[in-house]
CSV table of C-alpha atoms in Angstrom, one decimal:
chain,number,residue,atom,x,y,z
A,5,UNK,CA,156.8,132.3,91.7
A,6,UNK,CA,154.6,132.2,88.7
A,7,UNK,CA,150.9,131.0,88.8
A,8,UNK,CA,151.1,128.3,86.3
A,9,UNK,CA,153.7,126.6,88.5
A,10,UNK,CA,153.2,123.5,91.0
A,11,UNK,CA,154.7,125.8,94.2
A,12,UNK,CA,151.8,127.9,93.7
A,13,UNK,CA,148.6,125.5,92.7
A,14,UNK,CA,149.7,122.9,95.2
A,15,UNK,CA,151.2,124.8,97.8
A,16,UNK,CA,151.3,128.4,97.8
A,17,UNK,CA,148.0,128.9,97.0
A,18,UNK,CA,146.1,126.0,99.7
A,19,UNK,CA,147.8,127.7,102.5
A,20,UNK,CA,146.9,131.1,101.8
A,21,UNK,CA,143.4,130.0,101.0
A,22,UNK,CA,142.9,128.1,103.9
A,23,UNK,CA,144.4,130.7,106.2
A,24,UNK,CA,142.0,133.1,104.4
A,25,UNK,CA,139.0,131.3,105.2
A,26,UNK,CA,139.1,130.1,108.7
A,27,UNK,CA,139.9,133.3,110.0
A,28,UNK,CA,137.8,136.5,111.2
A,29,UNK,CA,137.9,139.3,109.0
A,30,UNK,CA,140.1,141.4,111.0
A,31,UNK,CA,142.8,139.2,109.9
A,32,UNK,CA,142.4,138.6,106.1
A,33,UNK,CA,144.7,142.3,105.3
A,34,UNK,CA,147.2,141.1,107.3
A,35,UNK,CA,147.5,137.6,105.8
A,36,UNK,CA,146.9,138.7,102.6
A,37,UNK,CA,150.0,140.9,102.6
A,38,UNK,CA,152.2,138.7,104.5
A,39,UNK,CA,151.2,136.3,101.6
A,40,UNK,CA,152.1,139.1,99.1
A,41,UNK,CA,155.5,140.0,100.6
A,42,UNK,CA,156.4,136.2,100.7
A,43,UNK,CA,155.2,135.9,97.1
A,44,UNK,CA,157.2,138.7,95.7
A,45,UNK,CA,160.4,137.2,98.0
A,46,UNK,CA,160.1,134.0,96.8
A,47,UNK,CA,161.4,135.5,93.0
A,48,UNK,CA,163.4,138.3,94.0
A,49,UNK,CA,164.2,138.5,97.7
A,50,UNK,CA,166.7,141.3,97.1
A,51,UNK,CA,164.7,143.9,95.4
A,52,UNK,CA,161.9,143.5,97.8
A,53,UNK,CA,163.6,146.4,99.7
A,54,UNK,CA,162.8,148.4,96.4
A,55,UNK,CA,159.0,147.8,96.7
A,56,UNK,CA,158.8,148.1,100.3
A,57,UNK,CA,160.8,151.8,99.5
A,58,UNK,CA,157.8,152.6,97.2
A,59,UNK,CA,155.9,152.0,99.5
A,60,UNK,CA,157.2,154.3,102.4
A,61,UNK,CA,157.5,157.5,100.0
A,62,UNK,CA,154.3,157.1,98.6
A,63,UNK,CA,152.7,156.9,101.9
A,64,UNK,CA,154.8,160.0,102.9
A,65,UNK,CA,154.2,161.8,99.6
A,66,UNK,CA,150.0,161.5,99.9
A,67,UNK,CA,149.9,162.2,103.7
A,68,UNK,CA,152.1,165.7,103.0
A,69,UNK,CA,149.6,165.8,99.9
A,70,UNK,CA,146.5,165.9,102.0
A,71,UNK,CA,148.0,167.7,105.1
A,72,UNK,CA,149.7,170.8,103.0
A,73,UNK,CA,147.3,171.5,100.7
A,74,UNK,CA,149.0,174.8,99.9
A,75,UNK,CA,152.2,173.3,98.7
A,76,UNK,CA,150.3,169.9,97.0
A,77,UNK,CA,151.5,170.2,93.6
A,78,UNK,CA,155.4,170.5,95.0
A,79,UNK,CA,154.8,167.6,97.0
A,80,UNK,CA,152.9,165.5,94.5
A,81,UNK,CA,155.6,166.7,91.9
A,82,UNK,CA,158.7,165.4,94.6
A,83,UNK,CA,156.5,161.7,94.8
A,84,UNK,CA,156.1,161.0,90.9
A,85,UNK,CA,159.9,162.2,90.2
A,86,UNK,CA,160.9,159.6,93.2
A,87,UNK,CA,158.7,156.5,91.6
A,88,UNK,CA,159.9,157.3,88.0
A,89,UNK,CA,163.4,157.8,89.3
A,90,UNK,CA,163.1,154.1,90.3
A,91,UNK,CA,161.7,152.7,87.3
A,92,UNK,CA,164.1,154.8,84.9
A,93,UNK,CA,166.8,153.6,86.9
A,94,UNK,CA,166.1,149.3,87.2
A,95,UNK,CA,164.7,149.7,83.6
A,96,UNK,CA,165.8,152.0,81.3
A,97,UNK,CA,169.2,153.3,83.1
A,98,UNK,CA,171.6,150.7,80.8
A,99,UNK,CA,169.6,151.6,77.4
A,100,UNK,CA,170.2,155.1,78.3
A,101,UNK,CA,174.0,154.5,79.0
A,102,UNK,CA,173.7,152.0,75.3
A,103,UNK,CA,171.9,155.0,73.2
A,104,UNK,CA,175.0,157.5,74.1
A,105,UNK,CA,178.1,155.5,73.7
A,106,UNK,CA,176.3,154.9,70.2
A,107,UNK,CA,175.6,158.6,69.4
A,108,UNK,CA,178.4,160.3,71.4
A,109,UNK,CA,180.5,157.3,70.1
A,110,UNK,CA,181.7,156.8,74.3
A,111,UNK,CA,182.4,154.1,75.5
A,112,UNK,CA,180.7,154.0,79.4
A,113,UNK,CA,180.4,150.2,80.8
A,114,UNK,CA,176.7,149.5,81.4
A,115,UNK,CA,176.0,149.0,85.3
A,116,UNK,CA,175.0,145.1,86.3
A,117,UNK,CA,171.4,146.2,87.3
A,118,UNK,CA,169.0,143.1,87.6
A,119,UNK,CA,165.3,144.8,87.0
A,120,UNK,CA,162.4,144.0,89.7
A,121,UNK,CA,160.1,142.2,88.9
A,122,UNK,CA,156.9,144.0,88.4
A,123,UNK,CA,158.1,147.0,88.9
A,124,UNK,CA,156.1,148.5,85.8
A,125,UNK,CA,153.3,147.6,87.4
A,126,UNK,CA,153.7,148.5,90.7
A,127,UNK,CA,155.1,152.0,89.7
A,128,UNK,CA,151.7,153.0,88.3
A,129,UNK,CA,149.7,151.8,90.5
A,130,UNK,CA,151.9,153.8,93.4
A,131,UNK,CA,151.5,156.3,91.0
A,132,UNK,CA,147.7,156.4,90.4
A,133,UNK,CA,147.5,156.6,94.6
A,134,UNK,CA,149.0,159.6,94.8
A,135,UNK,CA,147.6,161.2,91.7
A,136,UNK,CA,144.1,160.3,93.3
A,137,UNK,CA,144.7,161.7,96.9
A,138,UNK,CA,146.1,165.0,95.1
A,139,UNK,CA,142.4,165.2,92.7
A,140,UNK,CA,140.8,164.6,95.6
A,141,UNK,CA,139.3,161.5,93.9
A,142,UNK,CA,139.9,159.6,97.1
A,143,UNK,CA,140.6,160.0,100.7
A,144,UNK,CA,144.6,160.1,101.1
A,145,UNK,CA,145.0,156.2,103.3
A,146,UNK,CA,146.7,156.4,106.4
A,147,UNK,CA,146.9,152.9,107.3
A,148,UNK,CA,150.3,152.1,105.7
A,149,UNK,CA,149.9,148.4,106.0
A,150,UNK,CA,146.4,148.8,103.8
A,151,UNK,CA,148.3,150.6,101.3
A,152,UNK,CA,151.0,148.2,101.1
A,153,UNK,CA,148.3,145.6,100.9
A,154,UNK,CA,146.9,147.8,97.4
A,155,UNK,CA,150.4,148.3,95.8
A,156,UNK,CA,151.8,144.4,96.4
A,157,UNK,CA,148.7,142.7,96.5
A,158,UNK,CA,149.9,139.3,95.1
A,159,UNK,CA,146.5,138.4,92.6
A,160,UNK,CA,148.2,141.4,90.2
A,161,UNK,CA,151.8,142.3,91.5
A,162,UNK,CA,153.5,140.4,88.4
A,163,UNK,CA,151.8,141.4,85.0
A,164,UNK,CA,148.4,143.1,86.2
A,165,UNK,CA,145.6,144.3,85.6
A,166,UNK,CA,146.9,147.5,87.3
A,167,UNK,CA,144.7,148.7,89.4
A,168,UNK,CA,143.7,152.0,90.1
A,169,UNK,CA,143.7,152.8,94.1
A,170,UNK,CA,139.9,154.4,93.4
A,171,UNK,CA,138.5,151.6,92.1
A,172,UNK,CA,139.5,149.3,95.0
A,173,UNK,CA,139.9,151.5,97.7
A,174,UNK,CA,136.8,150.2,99.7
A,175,UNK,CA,137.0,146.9,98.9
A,176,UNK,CA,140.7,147.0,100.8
A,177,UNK,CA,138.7,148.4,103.8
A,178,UNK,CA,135.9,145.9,103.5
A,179,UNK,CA,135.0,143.2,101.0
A,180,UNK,CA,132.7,139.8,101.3
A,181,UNK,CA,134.2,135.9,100.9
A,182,UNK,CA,131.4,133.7,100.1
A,183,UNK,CA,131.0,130.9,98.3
A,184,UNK,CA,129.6,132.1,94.9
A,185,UNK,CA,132.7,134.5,94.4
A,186,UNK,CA,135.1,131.5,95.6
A,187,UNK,CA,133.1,129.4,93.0
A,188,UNK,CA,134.0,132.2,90.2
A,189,UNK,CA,137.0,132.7,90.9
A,190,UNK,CA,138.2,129.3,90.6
A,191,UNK,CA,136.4,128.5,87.5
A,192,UNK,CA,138.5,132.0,86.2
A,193,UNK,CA,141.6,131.0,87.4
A,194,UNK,CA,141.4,127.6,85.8
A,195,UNK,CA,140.1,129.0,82.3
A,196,UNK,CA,143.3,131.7,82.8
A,197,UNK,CA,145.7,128.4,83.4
A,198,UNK,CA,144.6,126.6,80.6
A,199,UNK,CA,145.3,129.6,78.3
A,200,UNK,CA,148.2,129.8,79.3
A,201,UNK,CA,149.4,126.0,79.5
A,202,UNK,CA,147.7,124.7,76.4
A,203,UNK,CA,147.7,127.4,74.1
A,204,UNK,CA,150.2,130.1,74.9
A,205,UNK,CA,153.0,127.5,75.6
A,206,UNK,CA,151.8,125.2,72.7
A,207,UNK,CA,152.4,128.6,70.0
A,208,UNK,CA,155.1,129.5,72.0
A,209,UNK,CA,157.4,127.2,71.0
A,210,UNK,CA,156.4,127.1,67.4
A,211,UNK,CA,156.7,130.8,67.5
A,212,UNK,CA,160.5,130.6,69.8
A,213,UNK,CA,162.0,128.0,67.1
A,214,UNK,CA,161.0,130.1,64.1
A,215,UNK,CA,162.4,133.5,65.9
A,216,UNK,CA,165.0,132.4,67.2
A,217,UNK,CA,166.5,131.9,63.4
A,218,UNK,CA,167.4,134.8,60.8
A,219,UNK,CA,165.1,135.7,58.6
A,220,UNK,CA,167.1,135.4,55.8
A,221,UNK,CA,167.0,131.5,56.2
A,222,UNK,CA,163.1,131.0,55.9
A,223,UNK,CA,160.6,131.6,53.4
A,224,UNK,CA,157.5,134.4,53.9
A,225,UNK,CA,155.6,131.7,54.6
A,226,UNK,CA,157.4,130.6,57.7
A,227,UNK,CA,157.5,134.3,58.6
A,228,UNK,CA,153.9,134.8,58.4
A,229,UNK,CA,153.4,131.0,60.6
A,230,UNK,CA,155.9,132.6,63.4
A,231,UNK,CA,154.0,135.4,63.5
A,232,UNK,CA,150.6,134.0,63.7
A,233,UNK,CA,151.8,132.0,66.2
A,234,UNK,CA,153.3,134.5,68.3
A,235,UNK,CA,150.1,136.6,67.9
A,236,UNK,CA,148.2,133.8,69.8
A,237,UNK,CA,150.7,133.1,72.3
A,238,UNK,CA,151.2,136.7,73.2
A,239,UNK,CA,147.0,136.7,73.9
A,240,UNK,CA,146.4,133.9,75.4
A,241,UNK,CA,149.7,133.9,78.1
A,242,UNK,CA,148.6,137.8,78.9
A,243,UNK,CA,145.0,137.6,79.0
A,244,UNK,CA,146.0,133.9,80.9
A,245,UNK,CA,147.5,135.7,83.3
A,246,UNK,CA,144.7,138.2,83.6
A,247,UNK,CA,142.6,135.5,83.9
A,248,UNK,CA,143.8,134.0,87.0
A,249,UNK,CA,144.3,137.8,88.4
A,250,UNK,CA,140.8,138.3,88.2
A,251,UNK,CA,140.0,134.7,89.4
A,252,UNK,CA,142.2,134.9,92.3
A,253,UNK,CA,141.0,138.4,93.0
A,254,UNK,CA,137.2,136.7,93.6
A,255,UNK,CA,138.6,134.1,95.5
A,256,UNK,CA,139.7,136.8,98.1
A,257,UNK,CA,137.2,139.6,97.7
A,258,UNK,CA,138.0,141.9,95.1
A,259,UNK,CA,136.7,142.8,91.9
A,260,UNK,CA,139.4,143.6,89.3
A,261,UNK,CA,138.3,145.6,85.7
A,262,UNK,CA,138.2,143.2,83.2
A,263,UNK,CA,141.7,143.7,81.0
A,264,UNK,CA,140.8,142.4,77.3
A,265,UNK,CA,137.7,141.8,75.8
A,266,UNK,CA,138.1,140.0,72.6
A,267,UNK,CA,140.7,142.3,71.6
A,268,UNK,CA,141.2,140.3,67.9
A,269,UNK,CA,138.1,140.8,66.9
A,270,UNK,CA,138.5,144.2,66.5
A,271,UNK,CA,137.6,146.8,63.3
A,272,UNK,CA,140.3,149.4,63.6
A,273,UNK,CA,143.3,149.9,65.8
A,274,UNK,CA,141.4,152.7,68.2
A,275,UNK,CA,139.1,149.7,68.8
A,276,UNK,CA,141.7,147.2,69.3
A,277,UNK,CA,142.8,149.4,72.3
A,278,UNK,CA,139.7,149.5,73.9
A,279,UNK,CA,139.6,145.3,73.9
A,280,UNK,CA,143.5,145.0,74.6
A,281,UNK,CA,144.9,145.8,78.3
A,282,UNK,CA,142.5,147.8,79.1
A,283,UNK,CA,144.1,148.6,82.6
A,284,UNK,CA,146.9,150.1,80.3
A,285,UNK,CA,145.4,152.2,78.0
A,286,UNK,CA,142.9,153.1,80.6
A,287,UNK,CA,145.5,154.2,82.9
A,288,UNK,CA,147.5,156.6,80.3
A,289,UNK,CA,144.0,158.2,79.4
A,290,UNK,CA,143.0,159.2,83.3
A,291,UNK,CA,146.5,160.0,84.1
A,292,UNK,CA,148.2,161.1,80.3
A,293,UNK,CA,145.7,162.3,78.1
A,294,UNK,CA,143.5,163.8,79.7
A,295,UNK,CA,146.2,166.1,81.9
A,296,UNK,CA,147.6,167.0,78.4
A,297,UNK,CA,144.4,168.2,77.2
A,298,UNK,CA,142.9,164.8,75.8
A,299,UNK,CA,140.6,166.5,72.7
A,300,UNK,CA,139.7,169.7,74.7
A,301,UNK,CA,141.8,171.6,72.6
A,302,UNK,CA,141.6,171.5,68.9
A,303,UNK,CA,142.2,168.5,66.5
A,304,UNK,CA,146.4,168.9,66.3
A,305,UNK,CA,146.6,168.7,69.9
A,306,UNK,CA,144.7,165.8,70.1
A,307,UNK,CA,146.5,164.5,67.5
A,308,UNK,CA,149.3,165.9,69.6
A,309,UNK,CA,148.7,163.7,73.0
A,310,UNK,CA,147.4,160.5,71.1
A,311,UNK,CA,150.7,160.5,69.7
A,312,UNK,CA,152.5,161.3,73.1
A,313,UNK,CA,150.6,158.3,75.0
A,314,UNK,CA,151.3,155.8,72.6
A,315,UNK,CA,155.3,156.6,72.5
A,316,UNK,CA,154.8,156.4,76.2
A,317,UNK,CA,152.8,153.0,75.8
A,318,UNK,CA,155.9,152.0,73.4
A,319,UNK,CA,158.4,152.9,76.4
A,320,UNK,CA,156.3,151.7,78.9
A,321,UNK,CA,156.7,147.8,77.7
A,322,UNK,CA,160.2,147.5,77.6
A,323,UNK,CA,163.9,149.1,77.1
A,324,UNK,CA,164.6,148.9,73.5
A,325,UNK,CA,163.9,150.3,70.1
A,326,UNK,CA,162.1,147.7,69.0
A,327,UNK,CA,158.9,148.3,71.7
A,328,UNK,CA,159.1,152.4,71.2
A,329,UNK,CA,158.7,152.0,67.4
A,330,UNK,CA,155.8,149.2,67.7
A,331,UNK,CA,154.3,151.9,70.2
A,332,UNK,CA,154.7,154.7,67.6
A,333,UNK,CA,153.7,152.0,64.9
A,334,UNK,CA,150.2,152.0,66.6
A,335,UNK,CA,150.0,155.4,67.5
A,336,UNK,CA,150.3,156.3,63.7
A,337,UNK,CA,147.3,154.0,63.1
A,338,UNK,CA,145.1,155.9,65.7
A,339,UNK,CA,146.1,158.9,64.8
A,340,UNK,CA,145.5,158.5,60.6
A,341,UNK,CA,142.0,156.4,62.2
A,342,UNK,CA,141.3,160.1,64.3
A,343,UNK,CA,142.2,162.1,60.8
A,344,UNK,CA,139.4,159.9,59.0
A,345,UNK,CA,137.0,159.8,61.9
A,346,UNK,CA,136.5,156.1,62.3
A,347,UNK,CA,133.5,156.5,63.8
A,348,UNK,CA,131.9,158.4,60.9
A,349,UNK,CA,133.1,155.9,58.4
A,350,UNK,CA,131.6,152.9,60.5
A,351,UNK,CA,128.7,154.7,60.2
A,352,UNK,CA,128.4,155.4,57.4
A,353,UNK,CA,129.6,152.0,55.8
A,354,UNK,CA,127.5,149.5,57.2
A,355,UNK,CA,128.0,146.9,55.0
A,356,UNK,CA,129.3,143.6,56.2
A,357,UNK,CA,132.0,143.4,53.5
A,358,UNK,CA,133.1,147.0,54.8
A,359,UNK,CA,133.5,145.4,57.9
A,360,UNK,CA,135.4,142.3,56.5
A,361,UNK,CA,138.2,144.5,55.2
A,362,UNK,CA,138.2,146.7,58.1
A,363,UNK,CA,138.9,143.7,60.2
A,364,UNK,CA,141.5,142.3,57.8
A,365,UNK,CA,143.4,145.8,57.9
A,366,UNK,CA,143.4,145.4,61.7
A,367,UNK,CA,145.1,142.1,61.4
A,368,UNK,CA,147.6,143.3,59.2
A,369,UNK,CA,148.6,146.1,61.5
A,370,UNK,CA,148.6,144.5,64.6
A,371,UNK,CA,150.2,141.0,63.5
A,372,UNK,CA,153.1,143.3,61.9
A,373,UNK,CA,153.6,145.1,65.2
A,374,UNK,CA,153.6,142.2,66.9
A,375,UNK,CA,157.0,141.6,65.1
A,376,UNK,CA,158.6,144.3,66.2
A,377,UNK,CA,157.6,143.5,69.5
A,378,UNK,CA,159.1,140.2,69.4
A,379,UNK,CA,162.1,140.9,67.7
A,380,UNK,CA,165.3,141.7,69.4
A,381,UNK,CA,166.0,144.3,67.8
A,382,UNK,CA,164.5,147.0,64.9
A,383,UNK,CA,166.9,145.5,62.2
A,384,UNK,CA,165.8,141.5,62.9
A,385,UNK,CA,162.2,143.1,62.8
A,386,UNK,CA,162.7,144.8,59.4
A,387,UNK,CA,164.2,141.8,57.7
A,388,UNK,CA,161.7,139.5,59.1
């Protein structure tokens, strides 16, 4: 079930709502997950048994966190490997299988796996439970229901913002309806829709009938339109979505971290990552870069784990070349921008025209990786 469609404005969504507000507080969890569970059904009714699975062990895996604290890291080790070995599995198991009949020149048959939907998302945030409970960063939850509630709460469960347990772990315990917050929500989730309805559809298909050719049959010029318009419709469909997240997130109580913030605007690439899906890159610095040392520990290891996050960014979005060499395409960018100092040369060139060109540069490089990112594959992207 996807936000923009009727079954959810007209029908999904009423009911929910309704139920919501004309009961005690006692009962808004409860409701709220039932909703959730349905929700996630409604798509996939067969992998539901997969999230509800993640669900169990990472309940299991915090409690034996928090209860043997002398034996924490085995257990916390035992949880992650179990949530990965999921994800690798749905998502990545039949690129594997692709990448050694190519190199080992085999010729294994690719298993008919079907991936969950949202199971990115609901991987990490499963993941930054447990990684919390085990810092101590928040008290391990013993309510499995509440937990449930955090890892398939509907608002997020399809394409984000993930949400780290830490930052809503009261709010699942206790959180205020009222009008105002209703009142914001809505007018969020309706600016969300519209992004996504009149302008990410609209470049959408401008950008699906120019991709959807080879490139040796259009001009640059067509290339550069496609692109353009791909760039657009990739923003406004995901920051869209965030949108009505967030929205729908008021509607019921919660405050969601804002997940782009004008992210085309931006100067340089390091800044274009602190505008675009913030709940990403966030995530892979509290839970990546800084385990690996973040800048602690000389310039080449920070070089080091930049680069590291941002092939695991590239991984992250989907199973194919294409997405691990538009992550390493951006991770070169940060990284040359870290051998420069960016933040010396901004401040040290303050003029506008400075700026101007910086911004420009930042177009280039993030309108070109949009193409691999689109692309099917690495060889369409180079020839386009």
């Amino acid at each position: 079930m996807l936000f923009s469609s009727m079954t959810f404005v007209f029908v999904f969504l009423p009911i929910v709502l309704l139920l919501y507000l004309v009961t005690k507080k006692e009962l808004h969890n409860p409701i709220l997950l039932i909703a959730s569970i349905i929700f996630y059904a409604w798509g996939e009714p067969r992998y539901l048994a997969i999230m509800l699975l993640t669900i169990l062990i990472n309940w299991l895996g915090a409690i034996a966190i928090d209860k043997f604290k002398n034996h924490k890291k085995i257990y916390l080790t035992l949880t992650i490997i179990t949530n990965l070995g999921f994800l690798i599995y749905f998502k990545y198991f039949n690129f594997l299988i692709d990448n050694c009949n190519h190199i080992l020149h085999a010729h294994i048959d690719p298993l008919n796996i079907v991936m969950p939907i949202g199971i990115s998302f609901y991987t990490f945030q499963a993941l930054s439970y447990v990684v919390d409970v085990y810092r101590g960063d928040c008290k391990v939850q013993k309510d499995i229901y509440k937990l449930a509630l955090y890892i398939c709460l509907f608002p997020q469960l399809i394409a984000g913002p993930i949400v780290k347990y830490h930052d809503v772990a009261e709010q699942i315990d206790s959180r205020e309806v009222n009008f105002e917050k209703v009142d914001l929500g809505v007018k969020r989730f309706i600016i969300g829709l519209s992004k996504k309805m009149l302008i990410a559809n609209t470049m959408g298909a401008i950008a699906d009938k120019i991709f959807i050719q080879s490139p040796d049959t259009f001009s640059p010029l067509i290339a550069w339109i496609g692109s353009i318009a791909y760039s657009f419709q990739l923003y406004f469909d995901f920051s869209g979505y965030s949108d009505m997240a967030i929205g729908l997130g008021l509607i019921f109580g919660f405050k969601f971290m804002e997940n782009f913030n004008y992210p085309y605007i931006s100067k340089s690439i390091t800044e274009f990552w602190r505008r675009w899906h913030i709940s990403l890159s966030t995530w892979f610095k509290e839970y990546v870069y800084i385990p690996l040392g973040g800048n602690r520990h000389g310039k080449l290891n920070t070089l080091k784990n930049l680069g590291i996050v941002f092939l695991l960014t590239g991984i992250w979005h989907g199973a194919a070349w294409n997405f691990i060499f538009w992550g390493m395409w951006h991770g070169f960018f940060i990284i040359l921008e870290k051998i420069i100092n960016i933040k010396e040369f901004e401040k040290k060139y303050t003029q506008k025209w400075v700026h101007f060109l910086q911004h420009i540069y930042c177009i280039f490089a993030f309108v070109i990786g949009w193409v691999m990112f689109r692309a099917e594959t690495m060889s369409y992207a180079l020839t386009y």
